[in-house]
CSV table of N, CA, C and O in Angstrom, one decimal:
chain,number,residue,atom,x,y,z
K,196,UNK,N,80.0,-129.0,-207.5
K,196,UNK,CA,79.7,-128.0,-208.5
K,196,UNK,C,80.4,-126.7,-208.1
K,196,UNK,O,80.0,-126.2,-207.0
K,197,UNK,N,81.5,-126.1,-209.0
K,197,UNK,CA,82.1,-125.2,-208.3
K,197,UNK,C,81.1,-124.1,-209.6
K,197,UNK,O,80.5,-124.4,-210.6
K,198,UNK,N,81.3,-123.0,-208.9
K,198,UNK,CA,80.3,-122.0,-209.6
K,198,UNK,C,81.0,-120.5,-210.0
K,198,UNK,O,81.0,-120.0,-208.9
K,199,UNK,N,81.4,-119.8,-210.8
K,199,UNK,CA,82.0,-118.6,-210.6
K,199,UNK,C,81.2,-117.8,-212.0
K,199,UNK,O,80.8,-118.2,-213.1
K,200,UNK,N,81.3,-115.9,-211.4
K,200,UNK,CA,80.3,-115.1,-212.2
K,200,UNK,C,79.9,-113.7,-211.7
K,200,UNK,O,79.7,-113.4,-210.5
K,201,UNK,N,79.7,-113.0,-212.6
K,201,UNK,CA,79.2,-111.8,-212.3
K,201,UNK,C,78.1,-111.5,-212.3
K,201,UNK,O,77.4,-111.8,-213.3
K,202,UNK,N,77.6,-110.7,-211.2
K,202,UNK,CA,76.0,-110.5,-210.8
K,202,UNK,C,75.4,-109.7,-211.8
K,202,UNK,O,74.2,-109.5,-211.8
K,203,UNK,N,76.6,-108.9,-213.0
K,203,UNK,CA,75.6,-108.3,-214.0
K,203,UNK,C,75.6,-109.1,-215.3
K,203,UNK,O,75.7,-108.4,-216.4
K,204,UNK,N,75.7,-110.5,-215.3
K,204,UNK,CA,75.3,-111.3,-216.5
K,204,UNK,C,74.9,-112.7,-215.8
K,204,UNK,O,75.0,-113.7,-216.5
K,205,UNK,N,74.5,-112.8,-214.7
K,205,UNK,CA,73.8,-113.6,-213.6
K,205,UNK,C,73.2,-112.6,-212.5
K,205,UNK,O,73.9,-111.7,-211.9
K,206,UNK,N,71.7,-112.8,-212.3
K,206,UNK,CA,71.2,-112.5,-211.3
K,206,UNK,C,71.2,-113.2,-210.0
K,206,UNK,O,71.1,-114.4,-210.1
K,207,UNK,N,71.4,-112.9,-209.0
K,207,UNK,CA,72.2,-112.9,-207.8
K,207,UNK,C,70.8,-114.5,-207.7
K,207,UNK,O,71.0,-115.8,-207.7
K,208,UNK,N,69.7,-113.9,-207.6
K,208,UNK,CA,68.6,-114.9,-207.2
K,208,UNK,C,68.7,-116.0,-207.8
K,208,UNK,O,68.7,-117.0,-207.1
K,209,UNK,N,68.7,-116.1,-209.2
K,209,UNK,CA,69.1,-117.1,-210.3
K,209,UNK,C,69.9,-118.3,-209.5
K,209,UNK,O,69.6,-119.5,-209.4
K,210,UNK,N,71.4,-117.5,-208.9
K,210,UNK,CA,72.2,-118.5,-208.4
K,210,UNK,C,71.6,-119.2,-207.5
K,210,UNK,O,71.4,-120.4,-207.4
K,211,UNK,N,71.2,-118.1,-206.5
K,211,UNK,CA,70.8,-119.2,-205.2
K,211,UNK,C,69.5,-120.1,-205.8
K,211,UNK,O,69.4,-121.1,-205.1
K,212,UNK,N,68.6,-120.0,-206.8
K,212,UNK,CA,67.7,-121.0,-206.8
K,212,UNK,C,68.6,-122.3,-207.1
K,212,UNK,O,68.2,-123.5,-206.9
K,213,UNK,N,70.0,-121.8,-208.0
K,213,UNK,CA,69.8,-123.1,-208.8
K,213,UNK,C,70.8,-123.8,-207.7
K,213,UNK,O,70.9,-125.0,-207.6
K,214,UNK,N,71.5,-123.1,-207.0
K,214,UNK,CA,72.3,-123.7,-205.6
K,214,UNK,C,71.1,-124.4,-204.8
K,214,UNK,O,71.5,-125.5,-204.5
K,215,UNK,N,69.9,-124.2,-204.4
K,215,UNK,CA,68.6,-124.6,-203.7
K,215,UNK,C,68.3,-125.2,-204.6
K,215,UNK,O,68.9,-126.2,-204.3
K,216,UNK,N,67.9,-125.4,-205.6
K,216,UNK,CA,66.8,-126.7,-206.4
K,216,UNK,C,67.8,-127.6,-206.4
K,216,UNK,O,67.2,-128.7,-206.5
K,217,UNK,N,69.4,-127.9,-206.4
K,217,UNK,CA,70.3,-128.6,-206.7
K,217,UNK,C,70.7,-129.5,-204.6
K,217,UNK,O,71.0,-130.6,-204.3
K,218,UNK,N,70.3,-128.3,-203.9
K,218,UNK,CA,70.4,-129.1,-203.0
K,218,UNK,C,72.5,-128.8,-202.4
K,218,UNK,O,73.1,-129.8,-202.0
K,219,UNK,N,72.8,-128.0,-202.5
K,219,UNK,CA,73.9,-128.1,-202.5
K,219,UNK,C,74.1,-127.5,-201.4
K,219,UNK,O,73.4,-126.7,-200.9
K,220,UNK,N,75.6,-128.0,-200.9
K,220,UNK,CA,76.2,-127.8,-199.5
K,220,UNK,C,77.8,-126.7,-200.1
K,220,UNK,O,78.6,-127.2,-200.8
K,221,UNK,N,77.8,-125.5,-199.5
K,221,UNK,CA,79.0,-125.1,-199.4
K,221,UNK,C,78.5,-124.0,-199.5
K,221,UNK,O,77.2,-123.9,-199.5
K,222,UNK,N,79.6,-122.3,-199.7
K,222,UNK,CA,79.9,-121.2,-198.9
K,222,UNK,C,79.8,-120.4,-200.6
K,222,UNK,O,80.5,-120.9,-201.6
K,223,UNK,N,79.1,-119.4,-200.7
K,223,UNK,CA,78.6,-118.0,-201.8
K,223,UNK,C,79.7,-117.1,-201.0
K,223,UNK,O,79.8,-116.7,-199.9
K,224,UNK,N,80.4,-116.8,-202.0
K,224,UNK,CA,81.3,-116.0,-202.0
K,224,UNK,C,80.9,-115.0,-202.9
K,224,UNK,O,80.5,-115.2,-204.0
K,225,UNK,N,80.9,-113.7,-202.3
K,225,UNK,CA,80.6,-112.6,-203.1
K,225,UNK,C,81.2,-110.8,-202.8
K,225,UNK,O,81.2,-110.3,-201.7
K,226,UNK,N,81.7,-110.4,-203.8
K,226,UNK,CA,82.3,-109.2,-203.5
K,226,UNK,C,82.1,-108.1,-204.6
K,226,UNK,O,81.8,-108.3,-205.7
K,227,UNK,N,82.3,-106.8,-203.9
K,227,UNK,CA,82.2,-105.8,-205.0
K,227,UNK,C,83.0,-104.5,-204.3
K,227,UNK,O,82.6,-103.9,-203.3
K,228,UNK,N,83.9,-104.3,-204.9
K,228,UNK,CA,84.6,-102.6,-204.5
K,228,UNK,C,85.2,-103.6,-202.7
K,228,UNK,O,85.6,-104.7,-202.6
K,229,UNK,N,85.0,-103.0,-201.9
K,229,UNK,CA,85.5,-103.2,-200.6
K,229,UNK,C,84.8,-104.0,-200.0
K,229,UNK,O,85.3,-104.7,-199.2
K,230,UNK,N,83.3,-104.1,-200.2
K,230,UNK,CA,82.1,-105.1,-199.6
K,230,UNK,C,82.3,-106.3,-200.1
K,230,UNK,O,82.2,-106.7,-201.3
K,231,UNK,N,82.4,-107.5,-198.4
K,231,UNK,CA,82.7,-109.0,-198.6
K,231,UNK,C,81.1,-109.2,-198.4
K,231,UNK,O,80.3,-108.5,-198.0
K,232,UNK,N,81.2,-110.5,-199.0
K,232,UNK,CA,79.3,-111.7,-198.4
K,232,UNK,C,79.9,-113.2,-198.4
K,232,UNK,O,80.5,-113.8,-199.2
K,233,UNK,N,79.8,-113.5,-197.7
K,233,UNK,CA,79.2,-115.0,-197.1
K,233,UNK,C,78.0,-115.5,-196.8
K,233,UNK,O,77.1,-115.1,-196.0
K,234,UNK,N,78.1,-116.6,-198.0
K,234,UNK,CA,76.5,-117.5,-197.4
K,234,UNK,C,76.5,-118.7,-197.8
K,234,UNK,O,76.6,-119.0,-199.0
K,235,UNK,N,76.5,-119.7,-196.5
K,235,UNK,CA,76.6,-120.8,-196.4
K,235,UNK,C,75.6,-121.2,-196.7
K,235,UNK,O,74.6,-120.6,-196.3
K,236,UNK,N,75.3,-122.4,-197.6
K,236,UNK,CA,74.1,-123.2,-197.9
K,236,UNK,C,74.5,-124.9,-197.3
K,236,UNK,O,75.7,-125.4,-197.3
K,237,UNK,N,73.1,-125.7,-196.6
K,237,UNK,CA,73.5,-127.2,-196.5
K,237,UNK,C,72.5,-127.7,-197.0
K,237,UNK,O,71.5,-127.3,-196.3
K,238,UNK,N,72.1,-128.4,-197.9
K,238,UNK,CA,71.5,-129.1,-198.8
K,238,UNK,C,70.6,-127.6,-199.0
K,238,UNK,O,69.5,-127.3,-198.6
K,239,UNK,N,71.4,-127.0,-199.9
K,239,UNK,CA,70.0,-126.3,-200.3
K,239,UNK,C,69.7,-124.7,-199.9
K,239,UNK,O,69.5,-123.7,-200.6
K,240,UNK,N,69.8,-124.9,-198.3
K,240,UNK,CA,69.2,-124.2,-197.5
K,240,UNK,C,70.0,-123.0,-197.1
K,240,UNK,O,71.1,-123.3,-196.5
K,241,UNK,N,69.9,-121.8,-197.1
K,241,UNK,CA,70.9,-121.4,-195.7
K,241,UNK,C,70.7,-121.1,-194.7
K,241,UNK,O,69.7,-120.7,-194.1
K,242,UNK,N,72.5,-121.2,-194.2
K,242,UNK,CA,72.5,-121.7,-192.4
K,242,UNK,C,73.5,-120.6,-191.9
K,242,UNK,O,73.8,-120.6,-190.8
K,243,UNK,N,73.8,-119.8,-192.6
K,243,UNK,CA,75.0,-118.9,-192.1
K,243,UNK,C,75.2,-117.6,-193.3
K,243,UNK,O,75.3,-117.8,-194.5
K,244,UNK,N,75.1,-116.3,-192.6
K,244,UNK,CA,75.5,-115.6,-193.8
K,244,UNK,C,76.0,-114.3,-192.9
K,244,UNK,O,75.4,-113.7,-191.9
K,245,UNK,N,77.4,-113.9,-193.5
K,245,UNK,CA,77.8,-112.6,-193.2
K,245,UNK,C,78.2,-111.7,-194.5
K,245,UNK,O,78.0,-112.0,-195.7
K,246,UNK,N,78.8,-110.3,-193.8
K,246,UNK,CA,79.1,-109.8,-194.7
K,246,UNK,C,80.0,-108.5,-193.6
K,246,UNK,O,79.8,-108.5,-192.4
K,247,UNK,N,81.0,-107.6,-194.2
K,247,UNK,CA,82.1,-106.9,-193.1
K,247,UNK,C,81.7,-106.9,-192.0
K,247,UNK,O,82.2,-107.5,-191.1
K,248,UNK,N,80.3,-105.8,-192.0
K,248,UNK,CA,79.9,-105.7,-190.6
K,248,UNK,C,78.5,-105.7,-190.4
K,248,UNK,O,77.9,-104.8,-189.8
K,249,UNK,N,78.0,-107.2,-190.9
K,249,UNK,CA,76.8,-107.4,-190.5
K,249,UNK,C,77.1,-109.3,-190.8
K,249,UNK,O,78.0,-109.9,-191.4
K,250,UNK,N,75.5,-109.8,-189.9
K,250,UNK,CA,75.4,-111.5,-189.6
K,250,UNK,C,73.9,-111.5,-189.7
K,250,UNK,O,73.2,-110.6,-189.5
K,251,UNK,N,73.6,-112.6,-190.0
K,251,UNK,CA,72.6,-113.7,-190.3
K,251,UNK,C,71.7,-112.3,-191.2
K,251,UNK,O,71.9,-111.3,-191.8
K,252,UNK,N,70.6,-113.0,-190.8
K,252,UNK,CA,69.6,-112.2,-191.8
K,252,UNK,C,69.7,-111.0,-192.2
K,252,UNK,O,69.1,-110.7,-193.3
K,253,UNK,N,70.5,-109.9,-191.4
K,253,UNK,CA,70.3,-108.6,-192.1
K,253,UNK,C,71.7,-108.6,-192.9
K,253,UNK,O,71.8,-107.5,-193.6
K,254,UNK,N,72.9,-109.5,-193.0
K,254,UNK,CA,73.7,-109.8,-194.0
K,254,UNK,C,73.0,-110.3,-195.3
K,254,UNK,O,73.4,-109.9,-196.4
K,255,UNK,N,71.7,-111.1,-195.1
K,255,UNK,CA,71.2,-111.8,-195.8
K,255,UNK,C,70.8,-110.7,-197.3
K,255,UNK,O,71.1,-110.8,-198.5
K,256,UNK,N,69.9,-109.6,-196.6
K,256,UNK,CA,68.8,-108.8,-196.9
K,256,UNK,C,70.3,-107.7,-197.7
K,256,UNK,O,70.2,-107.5,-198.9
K,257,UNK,N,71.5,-107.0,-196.9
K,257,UNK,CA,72.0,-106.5,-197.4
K,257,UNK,C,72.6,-106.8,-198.7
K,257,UNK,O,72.7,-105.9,-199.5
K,258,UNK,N,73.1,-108.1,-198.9
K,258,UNK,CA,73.7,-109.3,-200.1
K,258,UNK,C,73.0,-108.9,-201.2
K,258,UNK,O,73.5,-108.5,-202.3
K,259,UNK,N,71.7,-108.9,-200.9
K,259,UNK,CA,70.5,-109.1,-202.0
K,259,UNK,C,70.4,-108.0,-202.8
K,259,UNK,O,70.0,-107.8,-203.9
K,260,UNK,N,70.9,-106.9,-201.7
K,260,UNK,CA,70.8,-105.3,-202.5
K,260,UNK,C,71.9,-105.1,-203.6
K,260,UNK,O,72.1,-104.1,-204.3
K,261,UNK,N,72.5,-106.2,-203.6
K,261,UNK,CA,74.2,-105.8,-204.1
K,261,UNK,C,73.6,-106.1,-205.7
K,261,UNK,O,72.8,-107.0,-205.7
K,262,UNK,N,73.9,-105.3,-207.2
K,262,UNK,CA,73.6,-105.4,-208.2
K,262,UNK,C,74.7,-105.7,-209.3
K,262,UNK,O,74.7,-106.0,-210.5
K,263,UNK,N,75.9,-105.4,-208.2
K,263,UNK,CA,77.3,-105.5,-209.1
K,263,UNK,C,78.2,-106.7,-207.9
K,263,UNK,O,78.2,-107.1,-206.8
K,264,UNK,N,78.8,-106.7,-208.9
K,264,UNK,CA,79.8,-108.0,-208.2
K,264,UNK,C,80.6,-109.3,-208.8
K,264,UNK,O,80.5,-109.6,-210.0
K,265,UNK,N,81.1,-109.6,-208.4
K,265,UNK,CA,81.7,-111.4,-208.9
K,265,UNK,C,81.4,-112.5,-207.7
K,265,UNK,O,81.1,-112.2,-206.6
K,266,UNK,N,81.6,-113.4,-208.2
K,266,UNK,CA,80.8,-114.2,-206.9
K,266,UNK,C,81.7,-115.3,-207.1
K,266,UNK,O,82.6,-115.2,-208.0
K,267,UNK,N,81.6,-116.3,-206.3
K,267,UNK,CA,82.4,-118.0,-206.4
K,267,UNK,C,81.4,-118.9,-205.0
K,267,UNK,O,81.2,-118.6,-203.8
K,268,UNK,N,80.8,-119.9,-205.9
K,268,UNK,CA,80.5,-121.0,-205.1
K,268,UNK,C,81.4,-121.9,-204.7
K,268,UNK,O,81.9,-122.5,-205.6
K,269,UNK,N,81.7,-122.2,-203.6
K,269,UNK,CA,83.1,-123.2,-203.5
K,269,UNK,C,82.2,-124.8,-202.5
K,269,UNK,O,81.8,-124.4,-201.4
K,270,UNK,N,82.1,-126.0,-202.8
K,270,UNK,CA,81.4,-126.9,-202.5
K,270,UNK,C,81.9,-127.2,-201.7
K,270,UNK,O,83.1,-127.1,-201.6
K,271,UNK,N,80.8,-128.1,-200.3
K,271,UNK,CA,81.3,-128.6,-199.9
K,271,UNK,C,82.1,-127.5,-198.5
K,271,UNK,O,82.7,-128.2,-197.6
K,272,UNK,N,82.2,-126.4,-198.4
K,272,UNK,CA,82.8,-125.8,-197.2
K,272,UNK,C,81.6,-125.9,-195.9
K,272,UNK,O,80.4,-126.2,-196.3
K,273,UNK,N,82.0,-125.7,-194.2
K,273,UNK,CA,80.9,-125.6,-193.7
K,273,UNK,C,81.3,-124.6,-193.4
K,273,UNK,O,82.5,-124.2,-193.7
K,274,UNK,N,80.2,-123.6,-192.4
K,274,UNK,CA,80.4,-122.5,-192.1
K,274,UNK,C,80.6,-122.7,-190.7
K,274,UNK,O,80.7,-123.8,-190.1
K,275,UNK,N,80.7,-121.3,-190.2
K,275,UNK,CA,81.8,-121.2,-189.2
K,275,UNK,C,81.0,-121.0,-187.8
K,275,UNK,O,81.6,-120.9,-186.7
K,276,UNK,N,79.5,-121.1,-188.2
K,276,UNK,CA,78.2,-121.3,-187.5
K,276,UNK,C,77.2,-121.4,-188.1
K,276,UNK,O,77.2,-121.1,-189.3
K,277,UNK,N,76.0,-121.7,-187.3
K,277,UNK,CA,74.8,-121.9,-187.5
K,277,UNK,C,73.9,-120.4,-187.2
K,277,UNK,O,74.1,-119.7,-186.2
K,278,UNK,N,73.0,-120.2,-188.2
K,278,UNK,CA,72.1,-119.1,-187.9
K,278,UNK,C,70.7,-119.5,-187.5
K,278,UNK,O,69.9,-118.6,-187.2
């Protein structure tokens, strides 16, 4: 399931539930103006998340603040570590 969209006609949470209820493995790509995000999901779950200059959970927490953006789920990637 490749996934692509903007965070102001999709709510950012929206996606990840339906990437989590679906169980799906691969990398949330998300950007806005200069600010990157990464977040790996494996069945579901996530296991890795950055963003320019931040990792794991407080990448996590900063992602979530983001209200504008375009995003791309790409299936199937792993991440580059484990959190």
């Amino acid at each position: 399931m490749s996934l692509k969209g903007d965070l102001e006609s999709i709510p950012l949470l929206e996606v990840f539930q339906l990437i989590s209820s679906g169980k799906k493995n691969g990398k949330f790509q998300i950007v806005y103006k200069d600010n990157h995000g990464e977040i790996y999901f494996k069945d579901g779950r996530i296991v890795y998340a950055k963003t320019n200059t931040l990792e794991h959970i407080d990448a996590i927490v900063d992602i979530l603040l983001w209200s504008k953006g375009t995003f791309t789920f790409i299936p199937d990637t792993n991440p580059p570590k484990l959190s």
